[in-house]
mmCIF file of C-alpha atoms and ligand atoms in Angstrom:
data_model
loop_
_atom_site.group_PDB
_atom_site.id
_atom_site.type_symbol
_atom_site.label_atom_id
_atom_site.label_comp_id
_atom_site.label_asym_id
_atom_site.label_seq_id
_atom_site.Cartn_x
_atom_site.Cartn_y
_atom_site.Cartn_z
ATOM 1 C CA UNK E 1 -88.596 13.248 127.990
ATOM 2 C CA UNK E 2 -86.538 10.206 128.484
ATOM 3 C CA UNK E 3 -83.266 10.572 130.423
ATOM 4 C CA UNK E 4 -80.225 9.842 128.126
ATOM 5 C CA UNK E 5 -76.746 9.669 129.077
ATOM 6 C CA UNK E 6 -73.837 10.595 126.739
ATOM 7 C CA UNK E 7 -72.528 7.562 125.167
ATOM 8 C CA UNK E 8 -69.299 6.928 124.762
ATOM 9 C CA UNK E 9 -69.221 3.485 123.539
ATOM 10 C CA UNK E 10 -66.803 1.970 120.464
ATOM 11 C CA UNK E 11 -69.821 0.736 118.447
ATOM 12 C CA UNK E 12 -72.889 0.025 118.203
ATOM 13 C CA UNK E 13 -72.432 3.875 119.057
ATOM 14 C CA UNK E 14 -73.940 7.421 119.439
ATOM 15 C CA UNK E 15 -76.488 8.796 116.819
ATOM 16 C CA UNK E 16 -76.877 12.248 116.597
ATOM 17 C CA UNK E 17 -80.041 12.985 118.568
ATOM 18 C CA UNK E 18 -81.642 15.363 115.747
ATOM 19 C CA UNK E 19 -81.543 11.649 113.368
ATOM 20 C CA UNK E 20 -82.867 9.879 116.484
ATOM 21 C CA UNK E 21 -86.024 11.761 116.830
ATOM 22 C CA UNK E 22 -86.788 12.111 112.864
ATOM 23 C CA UNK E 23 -86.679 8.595 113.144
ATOM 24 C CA UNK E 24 -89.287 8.381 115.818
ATOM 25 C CA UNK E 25 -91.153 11.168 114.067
ATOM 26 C CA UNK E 26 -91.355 9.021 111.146
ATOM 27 C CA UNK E 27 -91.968 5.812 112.745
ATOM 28 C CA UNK E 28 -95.341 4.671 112.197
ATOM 29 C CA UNK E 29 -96.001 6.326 108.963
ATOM 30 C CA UNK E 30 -93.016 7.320 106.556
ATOM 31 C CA UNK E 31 -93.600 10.279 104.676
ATOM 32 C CA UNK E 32 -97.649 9.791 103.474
ATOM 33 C CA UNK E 33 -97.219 5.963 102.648
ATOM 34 C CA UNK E 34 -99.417 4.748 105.768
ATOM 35 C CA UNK E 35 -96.650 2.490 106.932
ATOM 36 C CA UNK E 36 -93.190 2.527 108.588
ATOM 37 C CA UNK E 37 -89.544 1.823 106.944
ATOM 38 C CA UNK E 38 -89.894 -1.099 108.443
ATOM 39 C CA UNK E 39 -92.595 -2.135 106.632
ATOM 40 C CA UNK E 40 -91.947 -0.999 103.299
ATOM 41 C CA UNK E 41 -91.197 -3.014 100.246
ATOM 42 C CA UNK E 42 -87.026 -2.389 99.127
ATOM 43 C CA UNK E 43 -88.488 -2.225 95.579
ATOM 44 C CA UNK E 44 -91.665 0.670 96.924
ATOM 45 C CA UNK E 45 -90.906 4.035 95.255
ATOM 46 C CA UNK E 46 -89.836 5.411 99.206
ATOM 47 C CA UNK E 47 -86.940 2.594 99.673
ATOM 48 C CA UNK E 48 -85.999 3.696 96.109
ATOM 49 C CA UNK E 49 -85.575 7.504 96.608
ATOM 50 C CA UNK E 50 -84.047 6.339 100.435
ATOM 51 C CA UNK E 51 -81.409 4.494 99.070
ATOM 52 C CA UNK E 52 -80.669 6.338 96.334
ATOM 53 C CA UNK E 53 -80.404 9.663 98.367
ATOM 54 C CA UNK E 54 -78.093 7.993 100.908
ATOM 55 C CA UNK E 55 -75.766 7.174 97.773
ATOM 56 C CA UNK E 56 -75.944 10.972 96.241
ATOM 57 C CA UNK E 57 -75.288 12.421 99.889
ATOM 58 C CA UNK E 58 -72.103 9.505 100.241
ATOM 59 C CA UNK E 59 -70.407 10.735 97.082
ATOM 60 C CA UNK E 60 -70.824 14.476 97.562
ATOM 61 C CA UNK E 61 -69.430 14.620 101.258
ATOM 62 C CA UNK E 62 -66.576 11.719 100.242
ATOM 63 C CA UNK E 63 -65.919 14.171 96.728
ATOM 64 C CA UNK E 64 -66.229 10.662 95.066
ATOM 65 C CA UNK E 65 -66.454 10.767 91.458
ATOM 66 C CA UNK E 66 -68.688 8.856 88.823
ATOM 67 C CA UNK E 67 -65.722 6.278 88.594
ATOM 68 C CA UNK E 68 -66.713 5.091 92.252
ATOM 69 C CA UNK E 69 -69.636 3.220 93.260
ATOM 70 C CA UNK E 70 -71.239 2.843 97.050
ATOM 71 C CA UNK E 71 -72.178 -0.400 97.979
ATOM 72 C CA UNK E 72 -74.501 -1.602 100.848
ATOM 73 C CA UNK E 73 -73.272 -5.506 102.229
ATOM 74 C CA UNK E 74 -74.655 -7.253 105.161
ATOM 75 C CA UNK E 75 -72.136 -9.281 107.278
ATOM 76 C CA UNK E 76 -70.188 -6.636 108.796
ATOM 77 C CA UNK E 77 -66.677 -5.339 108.469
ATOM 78 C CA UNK E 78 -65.756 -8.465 109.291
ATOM 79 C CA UNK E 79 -67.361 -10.333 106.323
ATOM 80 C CA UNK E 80 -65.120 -7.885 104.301
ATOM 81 C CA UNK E 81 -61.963 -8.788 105.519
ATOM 82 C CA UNK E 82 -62.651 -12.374 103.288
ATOM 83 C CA UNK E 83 -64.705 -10.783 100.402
ATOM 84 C CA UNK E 84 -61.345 -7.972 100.305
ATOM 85 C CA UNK E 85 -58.775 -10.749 99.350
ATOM 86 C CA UNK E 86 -61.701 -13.278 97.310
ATOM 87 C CA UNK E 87 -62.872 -10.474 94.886
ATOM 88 C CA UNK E 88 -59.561 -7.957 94.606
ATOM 89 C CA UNK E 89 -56.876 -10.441 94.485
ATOM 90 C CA UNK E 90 -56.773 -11.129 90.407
ATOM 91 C CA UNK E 91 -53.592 -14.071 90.885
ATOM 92 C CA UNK E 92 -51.509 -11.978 93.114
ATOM 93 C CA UNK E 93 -50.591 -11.925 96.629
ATOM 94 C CA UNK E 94 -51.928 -8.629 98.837
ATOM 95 C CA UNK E 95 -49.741 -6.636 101.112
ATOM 96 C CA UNK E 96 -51.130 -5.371 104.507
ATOM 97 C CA UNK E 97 -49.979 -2.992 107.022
ATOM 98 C CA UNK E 98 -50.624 -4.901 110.277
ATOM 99 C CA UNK E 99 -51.615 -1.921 112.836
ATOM 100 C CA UNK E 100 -54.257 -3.873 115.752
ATOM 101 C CA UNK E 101 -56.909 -6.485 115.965
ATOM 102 C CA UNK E 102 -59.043 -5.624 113.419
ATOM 103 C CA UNK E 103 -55.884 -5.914 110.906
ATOM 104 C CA UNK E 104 -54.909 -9.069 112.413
ATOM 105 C CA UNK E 105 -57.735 -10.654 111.652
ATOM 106 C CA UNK E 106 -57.866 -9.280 107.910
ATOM 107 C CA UNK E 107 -54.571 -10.785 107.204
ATOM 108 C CA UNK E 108 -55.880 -13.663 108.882
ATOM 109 C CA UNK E 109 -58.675 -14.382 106.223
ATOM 110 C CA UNK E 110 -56.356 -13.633 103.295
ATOM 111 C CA UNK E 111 -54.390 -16.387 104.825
ATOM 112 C CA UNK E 112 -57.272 -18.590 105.402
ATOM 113 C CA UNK E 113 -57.590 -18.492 101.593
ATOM 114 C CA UNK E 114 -54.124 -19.275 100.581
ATOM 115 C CA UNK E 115 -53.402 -15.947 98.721
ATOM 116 C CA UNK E 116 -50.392 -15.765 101.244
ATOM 117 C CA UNK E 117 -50.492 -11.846 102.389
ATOM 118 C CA UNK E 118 -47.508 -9.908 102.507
ATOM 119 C CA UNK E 119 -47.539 -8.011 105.954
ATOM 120 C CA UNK E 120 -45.170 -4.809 104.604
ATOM 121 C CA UNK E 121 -45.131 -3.110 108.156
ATOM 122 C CA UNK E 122 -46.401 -3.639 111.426
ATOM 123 C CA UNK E 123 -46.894 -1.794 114.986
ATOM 124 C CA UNK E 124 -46.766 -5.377 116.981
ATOM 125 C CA UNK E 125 -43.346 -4.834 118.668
ATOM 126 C CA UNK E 126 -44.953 -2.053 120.736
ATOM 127 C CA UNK E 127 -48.132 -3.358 121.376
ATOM 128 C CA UNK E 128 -49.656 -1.320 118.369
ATOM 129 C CA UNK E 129 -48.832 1.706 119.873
ATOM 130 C CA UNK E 130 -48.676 3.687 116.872
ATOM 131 C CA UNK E 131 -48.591 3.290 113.066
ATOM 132 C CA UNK E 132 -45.579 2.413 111.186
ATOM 133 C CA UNK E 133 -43.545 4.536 108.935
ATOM 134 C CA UNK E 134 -40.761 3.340 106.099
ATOM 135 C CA UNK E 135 -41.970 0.718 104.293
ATOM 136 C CA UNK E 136 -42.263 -0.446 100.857
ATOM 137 C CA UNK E 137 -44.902 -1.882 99.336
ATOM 138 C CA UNK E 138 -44.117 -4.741 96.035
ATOM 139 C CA UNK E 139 -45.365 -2.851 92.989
ATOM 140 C CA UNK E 140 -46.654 -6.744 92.087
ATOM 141 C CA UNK E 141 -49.248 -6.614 95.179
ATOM 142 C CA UNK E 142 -52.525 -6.983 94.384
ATOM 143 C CA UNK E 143 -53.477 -4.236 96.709
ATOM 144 C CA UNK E 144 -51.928 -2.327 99.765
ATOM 145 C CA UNK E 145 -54.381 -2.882 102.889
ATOM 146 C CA UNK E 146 -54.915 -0.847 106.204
ATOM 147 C CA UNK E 147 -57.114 0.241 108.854
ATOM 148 C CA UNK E 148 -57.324 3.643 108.830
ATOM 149 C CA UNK E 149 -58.310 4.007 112.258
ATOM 150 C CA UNK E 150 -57.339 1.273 115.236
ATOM 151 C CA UNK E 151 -60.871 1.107 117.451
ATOM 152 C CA UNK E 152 -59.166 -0.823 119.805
ATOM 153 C CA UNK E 153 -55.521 0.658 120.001
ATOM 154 C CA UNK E 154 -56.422 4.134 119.589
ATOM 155 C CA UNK E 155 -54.180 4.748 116.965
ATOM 156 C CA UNK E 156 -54.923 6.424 113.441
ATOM 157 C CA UNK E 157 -53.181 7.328 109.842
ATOM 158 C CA UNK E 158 -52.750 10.900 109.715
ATOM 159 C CA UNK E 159 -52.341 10.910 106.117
ATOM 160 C CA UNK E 160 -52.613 7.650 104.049
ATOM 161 C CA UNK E 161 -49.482 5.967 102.164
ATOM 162 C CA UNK E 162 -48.345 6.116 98.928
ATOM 163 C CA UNK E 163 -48.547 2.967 97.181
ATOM 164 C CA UNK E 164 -47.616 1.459 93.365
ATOM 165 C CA UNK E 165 -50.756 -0.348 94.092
ATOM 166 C CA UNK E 166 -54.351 0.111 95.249
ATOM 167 C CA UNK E 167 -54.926 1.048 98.466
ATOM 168 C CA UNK E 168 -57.916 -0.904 100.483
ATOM 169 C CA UNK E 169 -58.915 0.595 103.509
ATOM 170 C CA UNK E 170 -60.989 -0.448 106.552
ATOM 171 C CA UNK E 171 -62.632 2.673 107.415
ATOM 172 C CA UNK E 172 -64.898 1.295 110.050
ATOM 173 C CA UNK E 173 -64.149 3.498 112.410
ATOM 174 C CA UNK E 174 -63.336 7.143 111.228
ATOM 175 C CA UNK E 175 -65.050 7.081 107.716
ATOM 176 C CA UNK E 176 -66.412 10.668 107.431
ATOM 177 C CA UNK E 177 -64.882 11.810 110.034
ATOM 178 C CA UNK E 178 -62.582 13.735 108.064
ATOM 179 C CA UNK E 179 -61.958 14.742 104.407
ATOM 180 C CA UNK E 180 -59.484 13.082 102.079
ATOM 181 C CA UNK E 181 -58.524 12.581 98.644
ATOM 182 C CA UNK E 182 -60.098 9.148 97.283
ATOM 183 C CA UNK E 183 -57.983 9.234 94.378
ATOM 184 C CA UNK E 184 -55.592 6.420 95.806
ATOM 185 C CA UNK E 185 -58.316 4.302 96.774
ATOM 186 C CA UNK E 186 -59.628 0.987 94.965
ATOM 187 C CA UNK E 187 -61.731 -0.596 98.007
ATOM 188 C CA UNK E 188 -63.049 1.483 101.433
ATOM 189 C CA UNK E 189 -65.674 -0.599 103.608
ATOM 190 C CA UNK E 190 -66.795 0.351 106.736
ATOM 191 C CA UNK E 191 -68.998 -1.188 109.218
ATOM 192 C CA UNK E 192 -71.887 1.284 109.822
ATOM 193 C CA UNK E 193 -72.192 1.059 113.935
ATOM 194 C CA UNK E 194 -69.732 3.182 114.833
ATOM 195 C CA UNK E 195 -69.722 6.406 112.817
ATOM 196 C CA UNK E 196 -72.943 5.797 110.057
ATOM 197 C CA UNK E 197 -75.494 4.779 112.602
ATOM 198 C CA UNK E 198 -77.178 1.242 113.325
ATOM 199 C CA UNK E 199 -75.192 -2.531 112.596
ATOM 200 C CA UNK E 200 -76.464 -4.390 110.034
ATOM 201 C CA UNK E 201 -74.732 -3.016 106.872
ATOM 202 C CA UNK E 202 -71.234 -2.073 105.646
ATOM 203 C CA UNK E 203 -71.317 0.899 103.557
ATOM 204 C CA UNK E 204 -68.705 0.229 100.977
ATOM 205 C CA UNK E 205 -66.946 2.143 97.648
ATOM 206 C CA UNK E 206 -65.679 0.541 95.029
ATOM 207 C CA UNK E 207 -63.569 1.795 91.838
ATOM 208 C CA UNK E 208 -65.251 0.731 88.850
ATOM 209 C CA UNK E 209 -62.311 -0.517 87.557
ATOM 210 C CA UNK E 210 -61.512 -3.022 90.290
ATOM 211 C CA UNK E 211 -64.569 -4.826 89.824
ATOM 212 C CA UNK E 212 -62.960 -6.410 86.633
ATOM 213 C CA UNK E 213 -61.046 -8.334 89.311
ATOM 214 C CA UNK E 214 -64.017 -10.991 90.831
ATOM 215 C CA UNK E 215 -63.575 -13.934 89.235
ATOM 216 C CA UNK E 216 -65.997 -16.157 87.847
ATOM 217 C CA UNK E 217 -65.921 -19.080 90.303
ATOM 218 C CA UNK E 218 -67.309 -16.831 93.410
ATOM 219 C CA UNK E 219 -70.919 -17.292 95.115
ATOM 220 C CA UNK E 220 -73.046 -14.611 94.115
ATOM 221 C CA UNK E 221 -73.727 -12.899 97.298
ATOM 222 C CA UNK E 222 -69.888 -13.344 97.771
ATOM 223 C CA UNK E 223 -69.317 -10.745 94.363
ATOM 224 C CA UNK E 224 -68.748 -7.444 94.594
ATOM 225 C CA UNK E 225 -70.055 -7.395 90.387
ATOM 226 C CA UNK E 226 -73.269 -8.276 92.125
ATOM 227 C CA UNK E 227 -73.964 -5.652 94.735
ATOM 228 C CA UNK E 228 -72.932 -3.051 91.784
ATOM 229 C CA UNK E 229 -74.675 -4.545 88.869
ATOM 230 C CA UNK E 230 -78.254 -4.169 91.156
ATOM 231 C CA UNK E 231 -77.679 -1.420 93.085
ATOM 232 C CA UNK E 232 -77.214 -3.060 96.322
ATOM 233 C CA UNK E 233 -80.728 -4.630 95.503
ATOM 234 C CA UNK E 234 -79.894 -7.797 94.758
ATOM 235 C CA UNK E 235 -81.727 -9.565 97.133
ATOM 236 C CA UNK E 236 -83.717 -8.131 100.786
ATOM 237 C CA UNK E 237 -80.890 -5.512 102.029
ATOM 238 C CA UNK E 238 -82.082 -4.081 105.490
ATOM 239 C CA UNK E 239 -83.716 -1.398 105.096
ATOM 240 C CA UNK E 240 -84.567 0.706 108.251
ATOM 241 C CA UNK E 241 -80.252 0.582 108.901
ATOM 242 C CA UNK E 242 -79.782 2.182 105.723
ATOM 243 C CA UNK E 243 -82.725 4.735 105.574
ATOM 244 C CA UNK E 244 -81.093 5.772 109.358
ATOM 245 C CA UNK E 245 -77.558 6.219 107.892
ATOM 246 C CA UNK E 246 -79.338 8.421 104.895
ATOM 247 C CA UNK E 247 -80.659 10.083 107.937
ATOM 248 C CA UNK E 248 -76.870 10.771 109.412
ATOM 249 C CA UNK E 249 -76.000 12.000 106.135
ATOM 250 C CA UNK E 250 -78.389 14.278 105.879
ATOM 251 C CA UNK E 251 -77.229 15.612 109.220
ATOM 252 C CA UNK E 252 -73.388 15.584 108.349
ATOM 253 C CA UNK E 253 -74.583 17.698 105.311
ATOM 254 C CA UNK E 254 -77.188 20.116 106.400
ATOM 255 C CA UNK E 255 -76.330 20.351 109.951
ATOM 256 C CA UNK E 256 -72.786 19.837 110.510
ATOM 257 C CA UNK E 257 -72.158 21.643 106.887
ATOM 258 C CA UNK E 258 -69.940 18.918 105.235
ATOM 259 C CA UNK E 259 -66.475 17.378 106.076
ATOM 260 C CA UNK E 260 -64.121 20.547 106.628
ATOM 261 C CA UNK E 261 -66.155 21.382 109.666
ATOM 262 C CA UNK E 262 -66.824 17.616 111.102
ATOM 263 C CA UNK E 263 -63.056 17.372 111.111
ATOM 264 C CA UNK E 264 -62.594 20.943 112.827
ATOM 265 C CA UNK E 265 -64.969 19.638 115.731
ATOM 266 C CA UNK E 266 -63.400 16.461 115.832
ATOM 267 C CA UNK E 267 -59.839 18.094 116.478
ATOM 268 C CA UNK E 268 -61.341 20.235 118.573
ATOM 269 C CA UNK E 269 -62.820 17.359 120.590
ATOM 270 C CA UNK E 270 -60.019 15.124 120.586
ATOM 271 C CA UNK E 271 -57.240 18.269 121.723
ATOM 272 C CA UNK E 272 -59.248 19.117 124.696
ATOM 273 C CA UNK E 273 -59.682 15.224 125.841
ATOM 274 C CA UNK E 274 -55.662 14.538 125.219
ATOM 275 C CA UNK E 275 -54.929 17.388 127.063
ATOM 276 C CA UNK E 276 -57.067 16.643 129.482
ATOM 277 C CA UNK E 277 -54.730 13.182 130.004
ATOM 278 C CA UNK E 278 -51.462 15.041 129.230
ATOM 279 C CA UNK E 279 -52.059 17.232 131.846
ATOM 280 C CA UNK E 280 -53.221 15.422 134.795
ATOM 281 C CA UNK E 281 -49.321 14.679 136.349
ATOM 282 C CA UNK E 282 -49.812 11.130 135.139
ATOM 283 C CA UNK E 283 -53.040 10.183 136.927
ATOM 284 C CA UNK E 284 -54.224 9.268 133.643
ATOM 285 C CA UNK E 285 -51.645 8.089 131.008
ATOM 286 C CA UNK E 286 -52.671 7.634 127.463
ATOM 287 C CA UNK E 287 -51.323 4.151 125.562
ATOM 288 C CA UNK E 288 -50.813 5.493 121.858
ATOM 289 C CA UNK E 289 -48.116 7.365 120.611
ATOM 290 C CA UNK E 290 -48.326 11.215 120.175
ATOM 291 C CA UNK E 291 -48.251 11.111 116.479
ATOM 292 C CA UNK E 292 -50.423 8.970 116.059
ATOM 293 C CA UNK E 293 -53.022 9.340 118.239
ATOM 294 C CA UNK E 294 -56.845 8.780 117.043
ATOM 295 C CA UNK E 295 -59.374 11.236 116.746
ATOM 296 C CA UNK E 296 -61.971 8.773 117.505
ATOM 297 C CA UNK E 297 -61.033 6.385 120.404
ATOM 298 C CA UNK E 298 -59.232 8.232 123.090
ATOM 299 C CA UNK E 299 -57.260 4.975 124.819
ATOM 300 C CA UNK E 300 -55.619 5.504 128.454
ATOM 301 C CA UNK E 301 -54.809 3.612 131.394
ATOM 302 C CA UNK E 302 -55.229 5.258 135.129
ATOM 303 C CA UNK E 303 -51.504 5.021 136.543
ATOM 304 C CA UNK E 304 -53.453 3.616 139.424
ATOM 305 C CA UNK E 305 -55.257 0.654 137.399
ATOM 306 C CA UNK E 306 -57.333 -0.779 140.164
ATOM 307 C CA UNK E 307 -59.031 2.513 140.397
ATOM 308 C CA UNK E 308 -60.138 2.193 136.415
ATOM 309 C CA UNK E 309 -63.477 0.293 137.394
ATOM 310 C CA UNK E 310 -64.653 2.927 139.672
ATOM 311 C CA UNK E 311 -63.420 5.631 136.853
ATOM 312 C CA UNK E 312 -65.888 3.597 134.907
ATOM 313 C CA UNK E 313 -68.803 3.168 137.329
ATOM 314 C CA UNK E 314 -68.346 6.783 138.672
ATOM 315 C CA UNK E 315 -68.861 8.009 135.384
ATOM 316 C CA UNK E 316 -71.448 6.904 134.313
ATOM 317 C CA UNK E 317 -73.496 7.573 137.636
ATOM 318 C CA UNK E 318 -72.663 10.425 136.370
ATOM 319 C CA UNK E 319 -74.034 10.039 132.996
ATOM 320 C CA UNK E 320 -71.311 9.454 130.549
ATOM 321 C CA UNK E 321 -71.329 5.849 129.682
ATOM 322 C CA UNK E 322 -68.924 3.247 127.346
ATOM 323 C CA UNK E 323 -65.997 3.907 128.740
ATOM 324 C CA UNK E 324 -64.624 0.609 129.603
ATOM 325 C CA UNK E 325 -61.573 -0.454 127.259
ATOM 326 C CA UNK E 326 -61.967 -3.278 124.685
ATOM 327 C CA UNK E 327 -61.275 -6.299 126.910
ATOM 328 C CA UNK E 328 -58.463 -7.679 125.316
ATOM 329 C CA UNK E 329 -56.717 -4.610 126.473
ATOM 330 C CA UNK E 330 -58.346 -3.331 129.665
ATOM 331 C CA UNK E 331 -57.889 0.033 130.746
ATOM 332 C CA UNK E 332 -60.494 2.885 129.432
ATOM 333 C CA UNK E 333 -61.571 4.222 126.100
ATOM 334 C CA UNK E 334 -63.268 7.134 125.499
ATOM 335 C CA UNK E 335 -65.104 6.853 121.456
ATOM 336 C CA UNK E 336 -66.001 10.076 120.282
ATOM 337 C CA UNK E 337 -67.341 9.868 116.939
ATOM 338 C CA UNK E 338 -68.921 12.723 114.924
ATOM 339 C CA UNK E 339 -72.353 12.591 116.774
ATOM 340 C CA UNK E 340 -70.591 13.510 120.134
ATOM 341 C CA UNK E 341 -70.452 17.512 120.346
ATOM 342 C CA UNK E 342 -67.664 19.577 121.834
ATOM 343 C CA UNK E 343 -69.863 20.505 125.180
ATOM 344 C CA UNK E 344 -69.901 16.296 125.870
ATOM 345 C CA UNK E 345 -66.332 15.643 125.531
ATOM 346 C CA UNK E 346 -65.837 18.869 128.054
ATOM 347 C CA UNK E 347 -68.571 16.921 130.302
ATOM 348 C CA UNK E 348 -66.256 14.151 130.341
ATOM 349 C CA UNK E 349 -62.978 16.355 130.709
ATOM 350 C CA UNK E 350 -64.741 17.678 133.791
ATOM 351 C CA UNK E 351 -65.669 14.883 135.511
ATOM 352 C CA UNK E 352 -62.046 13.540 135.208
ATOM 353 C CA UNK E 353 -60.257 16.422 136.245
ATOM 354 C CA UNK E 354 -62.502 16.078 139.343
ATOM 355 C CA UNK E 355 -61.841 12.404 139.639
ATOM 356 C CA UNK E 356 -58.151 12.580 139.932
ATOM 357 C CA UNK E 357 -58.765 15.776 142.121
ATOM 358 C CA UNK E 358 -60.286 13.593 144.728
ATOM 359 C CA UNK E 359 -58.302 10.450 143.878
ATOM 360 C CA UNK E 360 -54.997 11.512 143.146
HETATM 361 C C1 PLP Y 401 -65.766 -2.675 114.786
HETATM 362 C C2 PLP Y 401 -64.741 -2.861 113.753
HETATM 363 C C3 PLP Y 401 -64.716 -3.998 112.926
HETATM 364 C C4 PLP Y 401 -65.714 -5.134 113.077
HETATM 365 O O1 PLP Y 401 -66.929 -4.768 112.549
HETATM 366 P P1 PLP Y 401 -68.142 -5.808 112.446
HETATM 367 O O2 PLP Y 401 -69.137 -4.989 111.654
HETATM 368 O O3 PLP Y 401 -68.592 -6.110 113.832
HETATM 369 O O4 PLP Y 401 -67.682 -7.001 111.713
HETATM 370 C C5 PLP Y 401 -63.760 -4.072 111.946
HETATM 371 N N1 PLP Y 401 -62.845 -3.100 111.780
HETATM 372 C C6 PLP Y 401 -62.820 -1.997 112.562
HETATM 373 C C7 PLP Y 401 -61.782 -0.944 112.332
HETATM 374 C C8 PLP Y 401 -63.767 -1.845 113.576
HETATM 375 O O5 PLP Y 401 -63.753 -0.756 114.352
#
């Protein structure tokens, strides 16, 4: 067997090992058709009953109703932050919460196309250290936008705000990680790499009604009305990343037993890690603010920051890997999505208590 390390990385990231070797499993000859996923026609009979399980599972673990539809886009999250403000928009100017990069550029694209975002609140006086509270949000915005969960910062919405308007979320990072109510929600897209499985698609869920919103004078692969009219089978979508997230959802469901219990290990996860930095006399000193701390990317500096690349190296000689910070803010970050288990994070808690032992 193949030596793996545990991966810590922000995305492309982990995938639960159990998906990993179905996949190889299946590889060469999916399910009696003589060929592989990758091979397969999106219009064969498998890709149908692929995609269209991958949708079922999406609604029943997010509780969506029959007023929401999934979409799959190509593109990435990133593509989304200009389809958000071209097809949801309907005349009016969007309000955003600023919280972090990702953010930043969002409002950055709404700007690029003159629909002149409102930023209602914003963390950028301390660095995005945390996520703002007390704000008010124009009951004549088009929608109210926000990242629910700041890869880069480390920061993360506890509960989500209540709006006179649609909320639009960037989920990219902590979308079923956790269970919530989608009532409040017109627009969630999330870039699959960091907690769906491979890059190449944005798994996306729309309110029916907001669709009335594209207007005519869009491209077609541009329109939301087009990914939902055909299913997300417009034209080619790729194929082997979605039958791989149907894969992960299969495992949230019939492994990890739904939501409720993802978000139990994640807390579990993420208390024993912050602890971890809490408690080490300030060897290690974490960057986001206690309430609003992420579940997802564990952000800290060592007080000793020239000793943070040998944290790194160290580490990952001993076989936990990806835990160099984003490098527009240095330092380390430790991702731990749903596919890493409570005995990895304790790996990692472990090695650093030992770390600072001989360091500090
Ligand atoms: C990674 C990430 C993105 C960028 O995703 P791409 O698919 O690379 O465009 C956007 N938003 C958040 C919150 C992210 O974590």
């Amino acid at each position: 067997m193949t030596e793996r390390i545990v991966n810590f990385g922000p995305g492309p990231a982990a995938i639960p090992l159990p998906v990993l070797e179905k996949v190889k499993d299946e590889l060469l000859s999916y399910r009696g058709s003589g060929m592989s996923v990758l091979e397969i026609s999106h219009r064969s009979k498998w890709f149908d009953e692929i995609i269209q399980t991958a949708v079922a599972r999406l609604k029943r673990l997010m509780g969506l109703g029959d007023d929401f539809q999934v979409l799959f886009i190509q593109g990435g999250a990133s593509m989304q932050f200009a389809m958000v403000p071209l097809n949801l928009c309907g005349g009016k100017r969007p309000a955003y919460i600023n919280t972090g990069t990702w953010s930043t550029k969002a409002i950055a694209e709404a700007e690029i196309q003159g629909t002149r975002p409102l930023v209602v609140a914003s963390s950028e006086d301390r660095n995005f250290a945390y996520i703002p509270r007390d704000y008010q949000v124009p009951a004549e915005a088009a929608y109210l936008h926000l990242t629910s969960n700041n890869t880069i910062k480390g920061t993360q919405f506890k509960t989500f705000p209540q709006a006179p308007v649609p909320l639009v979320a960037d989920m990219s990072s902590d979308i079923l990680s956790r269970p919530f109510d989608p009532a409040p929600f017109g627009f969630i897209y999330a870039g699959a790499q960091k907690n769906l499985g491979p890059a190449g698609v944005v798994v996306a869920v729309i309110r029916k009604d907001m669709l009335s919103r594209t207007p005519d004078n869009l491209p077609t692969m541009l329109r939301y009305t087009t990914y939902a009219a055909k299913n997300s089978l417009y034209n080619t979508p790729p194929c082997f990343t979605i039958y791989i997230i149907g894969l992960v959802l299969e495992w949230l469901e019939e492994e990890m037993g739904g939501l409720e219990k993802v978000e139990a290990q994640n807390q579990a996860k993420a208390k024993l890690l912050y602890q971890a930095l809490d408690d080490s006399g300030g060897f290690y000193r974490p960057t986001a603010d206690k309430d609003s701390r992420s579940l997802m990317n564990v952000t800290f500096r060592l007080a000793d920051e020239d000793l943070e690349a040998g944290f790194v190296a160290q580490a990952l000689e001993n076989g936990l890997g990806g835990l160099k910070g984003h490098k527009s803010v240095g330092g380390c970050r430790a991702s731990i999505y749903n596919a890493l288990s409570l005995e990895e994070v304790k790996a990692l808690v472990e090695f650093m208590t030992e770390f600072a032992r001989r360091k500090g």
